[in-house]
């Protein structure tokens, strides 16, 4: 199974993202395009970055009624991205609808993964705001099993949960893990975080890293450091 570092391109304009990508001469990192860039620039930015030769995780975290998600996924599938996602909280029928929508007439499709609980959500916030009175780990494993039952390829979760997800859902079930920080870096708004090296030890398949790379003084060096620590 391929392991990789995915850079979260959380920029709000084409210019900013292109200036950032131009720093990576000769390298084609796997990129995550999220709501900020997609809502600012629309689907054209996805086509343009894909044309530059990057693999793309389109992180739009869909969550709606099954029919709406199915139809939206059918449209996203035409963008030729490599990975898409949705919220497992949308239930198994919604995830099944998404998978159906994402599958192209020739049977191919991007990977589809489910967000379990956001890595910014703490146990306390989950109990207080969502009225979920269970341990975080149990909630994440339950959502992961639901995603597996629906036929998805994996989940987005904290790196701290990656080994338990693999134990529950199998080695091949992907764990894509944001909430990664260098040992000497800022946590920011993330609550359940760890370092790239620790994420490797726990068994993450892909780490998603945003600000520690995009806001670094030298983003290319920060990316290389992440790769080195994560891939060993
Ligand atoms: O800057 P930072 O490394 O915190 O970026 C993490 C990225 O991963 C952000 O784009 C955020 O939207 C995304 N993400 C997350 N937690 C999830 C799913 C996605 O932090 N559960």
PDB file of C-alpha atoms and ligand atoms in Angstrom:
ATOM      1  CA  UNK A   1       0.000   0.000   0.000  1.00  0.00           C
ATOM      2  CA  UNK A   2       1.336   3.473  -0.875  1.00  0.00           C
ATOM      3  CA  UNK A   3       1.954   5.881   1.977  1.00  0.00           C
ATOM      4  CA  UNK A   4       2.235   9.583   1.307  1.00  0.00           C
ATOM      5  CA  UNK A   5       2.164  13.112   2.670  1.00  0.00           C
ATOM      6  CA  UNK A   6      -0.771  15.163   1.361  1.00  0.00           C
ATOM      7  CA  UNK A   7      -0.383  18.948   1.520  1.00  0.00           C
ATOM      8  CA  UNK A   8      -3.577  20.796   2.479  1.00  0.00           C
ATOM      9  CA  UNK A   9      -3.690  23.719   0.035  1.00  0.00           C
ATOM     10  CA  UNK A  10      -5.832  25.975   2.201  1.00  0.00           C
ATOM     11  CA  UNK A  11      -5.495  29.152   0.136  1.00  0.00           C
ATOM     12  CA  UNK A  12      -8.233  31.513  -0.978  1.00  0.00           C
ATOM     13  CA  UNK A  13      -7.069  32.373  -4.485  1.00  0.00           C
ATOM     14  CA  UNK A  14      -5.591  30.846  -7.619  1.00  0.00           C
ATOM     15  CA  UNK A  15      -2.615  33.185  -7.387  1.00  0.00           C
ATOM     16  CA  UNK A  16      -1.697  32.105  -3.874  1.00  0.00           C
ATOM     17  CA  UNK A  17      -1.892  28.404  -4.661  1.00  0.00           C
ATOM     18  CA  UNK A  18       0.056  28.743  -7.910  1.00  0.00           C
ATOM     19  CA  UNK A  19       2.788  30.798  -6.184  1.00  0.00           C
ATOM     20  CA  UNK A  20       2.969  28.049  -3.569  1.00  0.00           C
ATOM     21  CA  UNK A  21       3.137  25.224  -6.150  1.00  0.00           C
ATOM     22  CA  UNK A  22       5.799  27.061  -8.145  1.00  0.00           C
ATOM     23  CA  UNK A  23       8.138  26.637  -5.148  1.00  0.00           C
ATOM     24  CA  UNK A  24       8.136  22.874  -5.759  1.00  0.00           C
ATOM     25  CA  UNK A  25      10.290  22.754  -8.865  1.00  0.00           C
ATOM     26  CA  UNK A  26      10.404  19.248 -10.278  1.00  0.00           C
ATOM     27  CA  UNK A  27       8.289  17.784  -7.449  1.00  0.00           C
ATOM     28  CA  UNK A  28       4.631  16.849  -7.621  1.00  0.00           C
ATOM     29  CA  UNK A  29       3.323  16.480  -4.069  1.00  0.00           C
ATOM     30  CA  UNK A  30      -0.093  14.905  -3.461  1.00  0.00           C
ATOM     31  CA  UNK A  31      -2.423  17.871  -2.742  1.00  0.00           C
ATOM     32  CA  UNK A  32      -5.636  18.383  -0.847  1.00  0.00           C
ATOM     33  CA  UNK A  33      -8.061  20.975  -2.188  1.00  0.00           C
ATOM     34  CA  UNK A  34     -10.617  21.931   0.431  1.00  0.00           C
ATOM     35  CA  UNK A  35     -13.612  24.209   0.741  1.00  0.00           C
ATOM     36  CA  UNK A  36     -11.666  27.452   0.877  1.00  0.00           C
ATOM     37  CA  UNK A  37      -9.927  27.106  -2.486  1.00  0.00           C
ATOM     38  CA  UNK A  38     -12.805  25.265  -4.178  1.00  0.00           C
ATOM     39  CA  UNK A  39     -15.391  27.853  -3.156  1.00  0.00           C
ATOM     40  CA  UNK A  40     -13.046  30.684  -4.161  1.00  0.00           C
ATOM     41  CA  UNK A  41     -12.045  29.389  -7.579  1.00  0.00           C
ATOM     42  CA  UNK A  42     -14.530  26.660  -8.513  1.00  0.00           C
ATOM     43  CA  UNK A  43     -13.923  23.371 -10.330  1.00  0.00           C
ATOM     44  CA  UNK A  44     -11.545  24.973 -12.842  1.00  0.00           C
ATOM     45  CA  UNK A  45      -8.803  25.155 -10.205  1.00  0.00           C
ATOM     46  CA  UNK A  46      -9.079  21.377  -9.736  1.00  0.00           C
ATOM     47  CA  UNK A  47      -8.683  20.775 -13.494  1.00  0.00           C
ATOM     48  CA  UNK A  48      -5.740  23.165 -13.677  1.00  0.00           C
ATOM     49  CA  UNK A  49      -3.854  21.581 -10.765  1.00  0.00           C
ATOM     50  CA  UNK A  50      -4.601  18.094 -12.069  1.00  0.00           C
ATOM     51  CA  UNK A  51      -3.101  19.131 -15.415  1.00  0.00           C
ATOM     52  CA  UNK A  52       0.117  20.089 -13.607  1.00  0.00           C
ATOM     53  CA  UNK A  53       0.450  16.415 -12.705  1.00  0.00           C
ATOM     54  CA  UNK A  54      -0.572  16.320  -9.033  1.00  0.00           C
ATOM     55  CA  UNK A  55      -2.750  13.696  -7.394  1.00  0.00           C
ATOM     56  CA  UNK A  56      -5.699  15.417  -5.726  1.00  0.00           C
ATOM     57  CA  UNK A  57      -7.749  14.701  -2.627  1.00  0.00           C
ATOM     58  CA  UNK A  58     -10.893  16.840  -2.991  1.00  0.00           C
ATOM     59  CA  UNK A  59     -11.899  17.510   0.603  1.00  0.00           C
ATOM     60  CA  UNK A  60     -15.438  18.894   0.413  1.00  0.00           C
ATOM     61  CA  UNK A  61     -16.879  16.769   3.252  1.00  0.00           C
ATOM     62  CA  UNK A  62     -20.351  16.261   1.792  1.00  0.00           C
ATOM     63  CA  UNK A  63     -23.259  15.769   4.214  1.00  0.00           C
ATOM     64  CA  UNK A  64     -26.840  15.910   2.888  1.00  0.00           C
ATOM     65  CA  UNK A  65     -29.695  13.576   1.969  1.00  0.00           C
ATOM     66  CA  UNK A  66     -28.552  10.465   0.040  1.00  0.00           C
ATOM     67  CA  UNK A  67     -29.970  11.552  -3.319  1.00  0.00           C
ATOM     68  CA  UNK A  68     -28.322  14.985  -3.205  1.00  0.00           C
ATOM     69  CA  UNK A  69     -24.968  13.525  -2.212  1.00  0.00           C
ATOM     70  CA  UNK A  70     -25.217  10.860  -4.928  1.00  0.00           C
ATOM     71  CA  UNK A  71     -25.800  13.512  -7.598  1.00  0.00           C
ATOM     72  CA  UNK A  72     -23.095  15.834  -6.284  1.00  0.00           C
ATOM     73  CA  UNK A  73     -20.587  12.976  -6.228  1.00  0.00           C
ATOM     74  CA  UNK A  74     -21.439  12.115  -9.848  1.00  0.00           C
ATOM     75  CA  UNK A  75     -20.438  15.664 -10.806  1.00  0.00           C
ATOM     76  CA  UNK A  76     -17.241  15.601  -8.709  1.00  0.00           C
ATOM     77  CA  UNK A  77     -16.259  12.268 -10.216  1.00  0.00           C
ATOM     78  CA  UNK A  78     -15.976  13.938 -13.627  1.00  0.00           C
ATOM     79  CA  UNK A  79     -13.205  16.178 -12.269  1.00  0.00           C
ATOM     80  CA  UNK A  80     -10.895  13.173 -12.319  1.00  0.00           C
ATOM     81  CA  UNK A  81      -9.696  13.603  -8.728  1.00  0.00           C
ATOM     82  CA  UNK A  82      -8.022  10.735  -6.862  1.00  0.00           C
ATOM     83  CA  UNK A  83      -9.858  10.926  -3.538  1.00  0.00           C
ATOM     84  CA  UNK A  84     -13.131  12.460  -2.259  1.00  0.00           C
ATOM     85  CA  UNK A  85     -14.830  12.529   1.113  1.00  0.00           C
ATOM     86  CA  UNK A  86     -18.035  12.979   3.101  1.00  0.00           C
ATOM     87  CA  UNK A  87     -19.169  12.915   6.732  1.00  0.00           C
ATOM     88  CA  UNK A  88     -19.879   9.450   8.135  1.00  0.00           C
ATOM     89  CA  UNK A  89     -22.480  11.209  10.323  1.00  0.00           C
ATOM     90  CA  UNK A  90     -24.638  11.345   7.165  1.00  0.00           C
ATOM     91  CA  UNK A  91     -25.448   7.619   7.762  1.00  0.00           C
ATOM     92  CA  UNK A  92     -24.882   4.426   5.762  1.00  0.00           C
ATOM     93  CA  UNK A  93     -27.556   5.149   3.087  1.00  0.00           C
ATOM     94  CA  UNK A  94     -25.885   8.491   2.359  1.00  0.00           C
ATOM     95  CA  UNK A  95     -22.474   6.834   2.035  1.00  0.00           C
ATOM     96  CA  UNK A  96     -23.915   4.148  -0.263  1.00  0.00           C
ATOM     97  CA  UNK A  97     -25.529   6.859  -2.406  1.00  0.00           C
ATOM     98  CA  UNK A  98     -22.198   8.683  -2.609  1.00  0.00           C
ATOM     99  CA  UNK A  99     -20.390   5.575  -3.769  1.00  0.00           C
ATOM    100  CA  UNK A 100     -22.998   4.968  -6.443  1.00  0.00           C
ATOM    101  CA  UNK A 101     -22.766   8.550  -7.686  1.00  0.00           C
ATOM    102  CA  UNK A 102     -18.988   8.509  -7.721  1.00  0.00           C
ATOM    103  CA  UNK A 103     -18.705   5.358  -9.841  1.00  0.00           C
ATOM    104  CA  UNK A 104     -18.178   6.223 -13.505  1.00  0.00           C
ATOM    105  CA  UNK A 105     -19.907   4.349 -16.346  1.00  0.00           C
ATOM    106  CA  UNK A 106     -16.688   2.336 -16.911  1.00  0.00           C
ATOM    107  CA  UNK A 107     -16.672   1.181 -13.257  1.00  0.00           C
ATOM    108  CA  UNK A 108     -13.713   3.320 -12.152  1.00  0.00           C
ATOM    109  CA  UNK A 109     -13.980   5.879  -9.356  1.00  0.00           C
ATOM    110  CA  UNK A 110     -11.881   8.034  -7.027  1.00  0.00           C
ATOM    111  CA  UNK A 111     -11.219   6.658  -3.534  1.00  0.00           C
ATOM    112  CA  UNK A 112     -14.006   7.577  -1.143  1.00  0.00           C
ATOM    113  CA  UNK A 113     -13.304   8.130   2.527  1.00  0.00           C
ATOM    114  CA  UNK A 114     -15.459   9.263   5.441  1.00  0.00           C
ATOM    115  CA  UNK A 115     -14.741  11.876   8.083  1.00  0.00           C
ATOM    116  CA  UNK A 116     -15.324  10.293  11.499  1.00  0.00           C
ATOM    117  CA  UNK A 117     -15.006  13.073  14.076  1.00  0.00           C
ATOM    118  CA  UNK A 118     -13.083  16.164  13.027  1.00  0.00           C
ATOM    119  CA  UNK A 119      -9.612  16.304  14.536  1.00  0.00           C
ATOM    120  CA  UNK A 120     -10.537  19.703  16.001  1.00  0.00           C
ATOM    121  CA  UNK A 121     -13.331  18.103  18.060  1.00  0.00           C
ATOM    122  CA  UNK A 122     -12.425  17.227  21.637  1.00  0.00           C
ATOM    123  CA  UNK A 123     -14.234  14.730  23.853  1.00  0.00           C
ATOM    124  CA  UNK A 124     -15.693  17.642  25.801  1.00  0.00           C
ATOM    125  CA  UNK A 125     -17.046  19.436  22.692  1.00  0.00           C
ATOM    126  CA  UNK A 126     -18.545  16.209  21.355  1.00  0.00           C
ATOM    127  CA  UNK A 127     -20.442  15.636  24.608  1.00  0.00           C
ATOM    128  CA  UNK A 128     -21.478  19.263  25.061  1.00  0.00           C
ATOM    129  CA  UNK A 129     -22.380  20.228  21.473  1.00  0.00           C
ATOM    130  CA  UNK A 130     -23.300  16.946  19.797  1.00  0.00           C
ATOM    131  CA  UNK A 131     -24.778  15.165  22.834  1.00  0.00           C
ATOM    132  CA  UNK A 132     -22.679  12.089  22.082  1.00  0.00           C
ATOM    133  CA  UNK A 133     -21.857  10.655  25.503  1.00  0.00           C
ATOM    134  CA  UNK A 134     -19.439   7.913  24.426  1.00  0.00           C
ATOM    135  CA  UNK A 135     -15.649   7.803  24.437  1.00  0.00           C
ATOM    136  CA  UNK A 136     -14.198   9.455  21.295  1.00  0.00           C
ATOM    137  CA  UNK A 137     -12.420   6.252  20.294  1.00  0.00           C
ATOM    138  CA  UNK A 138     -15.649   4.234  20.386  1.00  0.00           C
ATOM    139  CA  UNK A 139     -17.445   6.850  18.266  1.00  0.00           C
ATOM    140  CA  UNK A 140     -14.646   6.923  15.694  1.00  0.00           C
ATOM    141  CA  UNK A 141     -14.551   3.088  15.439  1.00  0.00           C
ATOM    142  CA  UNK A 142     -18.344   2.943  15.051  1.00  0.00           C
ATOM    143  CA  UNK A 143     -18.274   5.514  12.234  1.00  0.00           C
ATOM    144  CA  UNK A 144     -15.361   3.682  10.602  1.00  0.00           C
ATOM    145  CA  UNK A 145     -17.267   0.380  10.686  1.00  0.00           C
ATOM    146  CA  UNK A 146     -20.300   2.118   9.158  1.00  0.00           C
ATOM    147  CA  UNK A 147     -18.103   3.453   6.361  1.00  0.00           C
ATOM    148  CA  UNK A 148     -16.737  -0.020   5.759  1.00  0.00           C
ATOM    149  CA  UNK A 149     -20.259  -1.508   5.700  1.00  0.00           C
ATOM    150  CA  UNK A 150     -21.222   1.104   3.090  1.00  0.00           C
ATOM    151  CA  UNK A 151     -18.289  -0.040   0.922  1.00  0.00           C
ATOM    152  CA  UNK A 152     -16.007   2.977   1.366  1.00  0.00           C
ATOM    153  CA  UNK A 153     -12.220   2.787   1.119  1.00  0.00           C
ATOM    154  CA  UNK A 154     -11.311   4.315   4.463  1.00  0.00           C
ATOM    155  CA  UNK A 155     -11.711   7.168   6.887  1.00  0.00           C
ATOM    156  CA  UNK A 156     -10.306  10.522   7.833  1.00  0.00           C
ATOM    157  CA  UNK A 157      -9.382  10.353  11.502  1.00  0.00           C
ATOM    158  CA  UNK A 158      -6.750  11.461  13.977  1.00  0.00           C
ATOM    159  CA  UNK A 159      -3.395   9.674  13.568  1.00  0.00           C
ATOM    160  CA  UNK A 160      -3.890   8.625  17.198  1.00  0.00           C
ATOM    161  CA  UNK A 161      -6.810   6.438  16.046  1.00  0.00           C
ATOM    162  CA  UNK A 162      -5.164   4.869  12.983  1.00  0.00           C
ATOM    163  CA  UNK A 163      -4.076   1.576  14.525  1.00  0.00           C
ATOM    164  CA  UNK A 164      -7.483   0.987  16.149  1.00  0.00           C
ATOM    165  CA  UNK A 165      -9.213   1.686  12.824  1.00  0.00           C
ATOM    166  CA  UNK A 166      -6.960  -0.887  11.146  1.00  0.00           C
ATOM    167  CA  UNK A 167      -7.687  -3.387  13.908  1.00  0.00           C
ATOM    168  CA  UNK A 168     -11.476  -2.848  13.524  1.00  0.00           C
ATOM    169  CA  UNK A 169     -11.731  -2.533   9.756  1.00  0.00           C
ATOM    170  CA  UNK A 170      -8.677  -4.316   8.364  1.00  0.00           C
ATOM    171  CA  UNK A 171      -5.197  -3.372   7.185  1.00  0.00           C
ATOM    172  CA  UNK A 172      -6.368  -2.405   3.720  1.00  0.00           C
ATOM    173  CA  UNK A 173      -8.924   0.104   5.030  1.00  0.00           C
ATOM    174  CA  UNK A 174      -7.264   3.496   4.542  1.00  0.00           C
ATOM    175  CA  UNK A 175      -6.538   5.944   7.334  1.00  0.00           C
ATOM    176  CA  UNK A 176      -6.059   9.499   6.137  1.00  0.00           C
ATOM    177  CA  UNK A 177      -4.952  11.595   9.060  1.00  0.00           C
ATOM    178  CA  UNK A 178      -4.841  15.364   9.527  1.00  0.00           C
ATOM    179  CA  UNK A 179      -3.872  16.779  12.909  1.00  0.00           C
ATOM    180  CA  UNK A 180      -0.143  16.404  12.267  1.00  0.00           C
ATOM    181  CA  UNK A 181       2.380  18.774  13.798  1.00  0.00           C
ATOM    182  CA  UNK A 182       6.158  18.855  14.072  1.00  0.00           C
ATOM    183  CA  UNK A 183       7.372  18.202  17.619  1.00  0.00           C
ATOM    184  CA  UNK A 184       8.599  21.822  17.798  1.00  0.00           C
ATOM    185  CA  UNK A 185       5.526  23.377  16.063  1.00  0.00           C
ATOM    186  CA  UNK A 186       2.251  25.113  17.003  1.00  0.00           C
ATOM    187  CA  UNK A 187      -0.925  23.059  17.557  1.00  0.00           C
ATOM    188  CA  UNK A 188      -3.268  25.860  16.351  1.00  0.00           C
ATOM    189  CA  UNK A 189      -6.956  24.839  16.479  1.00  0.00           C
ATOM    190  CA  UNK A 190      -6.273  21.080  16.220  1.00  0.00           C
ATOM    191  CA  UNK A 191      -7.042  19.034  19.343  1.00  0.00           C
ATOM    192  CA  UNK A 192      -5.997  15.436  18.602  1.00  0.00           C
ATOM    193  CA  UNK A 193      -2.519  15.834  17.113  1.00  0.00           C
ATOM    194  CA  UNK A 194       0.757  14.002  16.725  1.00  0.00           C
ATOM    195  CA  UNK A 195       4.048  14.183  14.799  1.00  0.00           C
ATOM    196  CA  UNK A 196       4.721  12.647  11.334  1.00  0.00           C
ATOM    197  CA  UNK A 197       7.041  10.019  12.873  1.00  0.00           C
ATOM    198  CA  UNK A 198       4.471   9.004  15.474  1.00  0.00           C
ATOM    199  CA  UNK A 199       1.770   8.880  12.753  1.00  0.00           C
ATOM    200  CA  UNK A 200       3.966   6.394  10.872  1.00  0.00           C
ATOM    201  CA  UNK A 201       4.416   4.283  13.987  1.00  0.00           C
ATOM    202  CA  UNK A 202       0.659   4.185  14.650  1.00  0.00           C
ATOM    203  CA  UNK A 203       0.032   3.181  11.047  1.00  0.00           C
ATOM    204  CA  UNK A 204      -1.458   6.162   9.152  1.00  0.00           C
ATOM    205  CA  UNK A 205      -1.592   5.547   5.413  1.00  0.00           C
ATOM    206  CA  UNK A 206      -1.679   9.212   4.407  1.00  0.00           C
ATOM    207  CA  UNK A 207      -0.956  12.225   6.581  1.00  0.00           C
ATOM    208  CA  UNK A 208      -2.591  15.527   5.662  1.00  0.00           C
ATOM    209  CA  UNK A 209      -0.446  18.498   6.588  1.00  0.00           C
ATOM    210  CA  UNK A 210      -1.485  22.112   6.092  1.00  0.00           C
ATOM    211  CA  UNK A 211      -0.110  25.023   8.082  1.00  0.00           C
ATOM    212  CA  UNK A 212       3.133  23.336   9.203  1.00  0.00           C
ATOM    213  CA  UNK A 213       4.064  23.340   5.477  1.00  0.00           C
ATOM    214  CA  UNK A 214       2.091  26.211   3.909  1.00  0.00           C
ATOM    215  CA  UNK A 215       3.067  28.714   6.622  1.00  0.00           C
ATOM    216  CA  UNK A 216       6.642  27.532   7.027  1.00  0.00           C
ATOM    217  CA  UNK A 217       9.433  29.928   6.192  1.00  0.00           C
ATOM    218  CA  UNK A 218      10.639  27.326   3.698  1.00  0.00           C
ATOM    219  CA  UNK A 219       7.627  25.219   2.602  1.00  0.00           C
ATOM    220  CA  UNK A 220       9.680  22.851   0.437  1.00  0.00           C
ATOM    221  CA  UNK A 221      12.042  22.083   3.321  1.00  0.00           C
ATOM    222  CA  UNK A 222       9.073  21.557   5.653  1.00  0.00           C
ATOM    223  CA  UNK A 223       7.492  19.164   3.105  1.00  0.00           C
ATOM    224  CA  UNK A 224      10.780  17.234   2.772  1.00  0.00           C
ATOM    225  CA  UNK A 225      11.049  17.022   6.551  1.00  0.00           C
ATOM    226  CA  UNK A 226       7.499  15.664   6.746  1.00  0.00           C
ATOM    227  CA  UNK A 227       8.218  13.065   4.044  1.00  0.00           C
ATOM    228  CA  UNK A 228      11.413  11.994   5.783  1.00  0.00           C
ATOM    229  CA  UNK A 229       9.818  11.701   9.220  1.00  0.00           C
ATOM    230  CA  UNK A 230       6.702   9.945   7.888  1.00  0.00           C
ATOM    231  CA  UNK A 231       8.250   7.564   5.363  1.00  0.00           C
ATOM    232  CA  UNK A 232      11.341   6.933   7.475  1.00  0.00           C
TER     233      UNK A 232
HETATM  234  O1  LIG B   1      -3.304  23.290   8.775  1.00  0.00           O
HETATM  235  P1  LIG B   1      -3.634  21.897   9.224  1.00  0.00           P
HETATM  236  O2  LIG B   1      -2.463  20.941   9.151  1.00  0.00           O
HETATM  237  O3  LIG B   1      -4.353  21.858  10.572  1.00  0.00           O
HETATM  238  O4  LIG B   1      -4.673  21.387   8.126  1.00  0.00           O
HETATM  239  C1  LIG B   1      -5.400  20.206   8.250  1.00  0.00           C
HETATM  240  C2  LIG B   1      -6.330  20.083   7.084  1.00  0.00           C
HETATM  241  O5  LIG B   1      -7.069  18.870   7.216  1.00  0.00           O
HETATM  242  C3  LIG B   1      -7.362  21.208   6.956  1.00  0.00           C
HETATM  243  O6  LIG B   1      -7.504  21.460   5.563  1.00  0.00           O
HETATM  244  C4  LIG B   1      -8.641  20.617   7.520  1.00  0.00           C
HETATM  245  O7  LIG B   1      -9.782  21.120   6.859  1.00  0.00           O
HETATM  246  C5  LIG B   1      -8.462  19.130   7.207  1.00  0.00           C
HETATM  247  N1  LIG B   1      -9.186  18.192   8.066  1.00  0.00           N
HETATM  248  C6  LIG B   1      -9.023  18.141   9.438  1.00  0.00           C
HETATM  249  N2  LIG B   1      -9.720  17.227  10.191  1.00  0.00           N
HETATM  250  C7  LIG B   1     -10.554  16.369   9.598  1.00  0.00           C
HETATM  251  C8  LIG B   1     -10.725  16.395   8.209  1.00  0.00           C
HETATM  252  C9  LIG B   1     -10.006  17.329   7.467  1.00  0.00           C
HETATM  253  O8  LIG B   1      -8.224  18.889   9.990  1.00  0.00           O
HETATM  254  N3  LIG B   1     -11.182  15.455  10.334  1.00  0.00           N
END
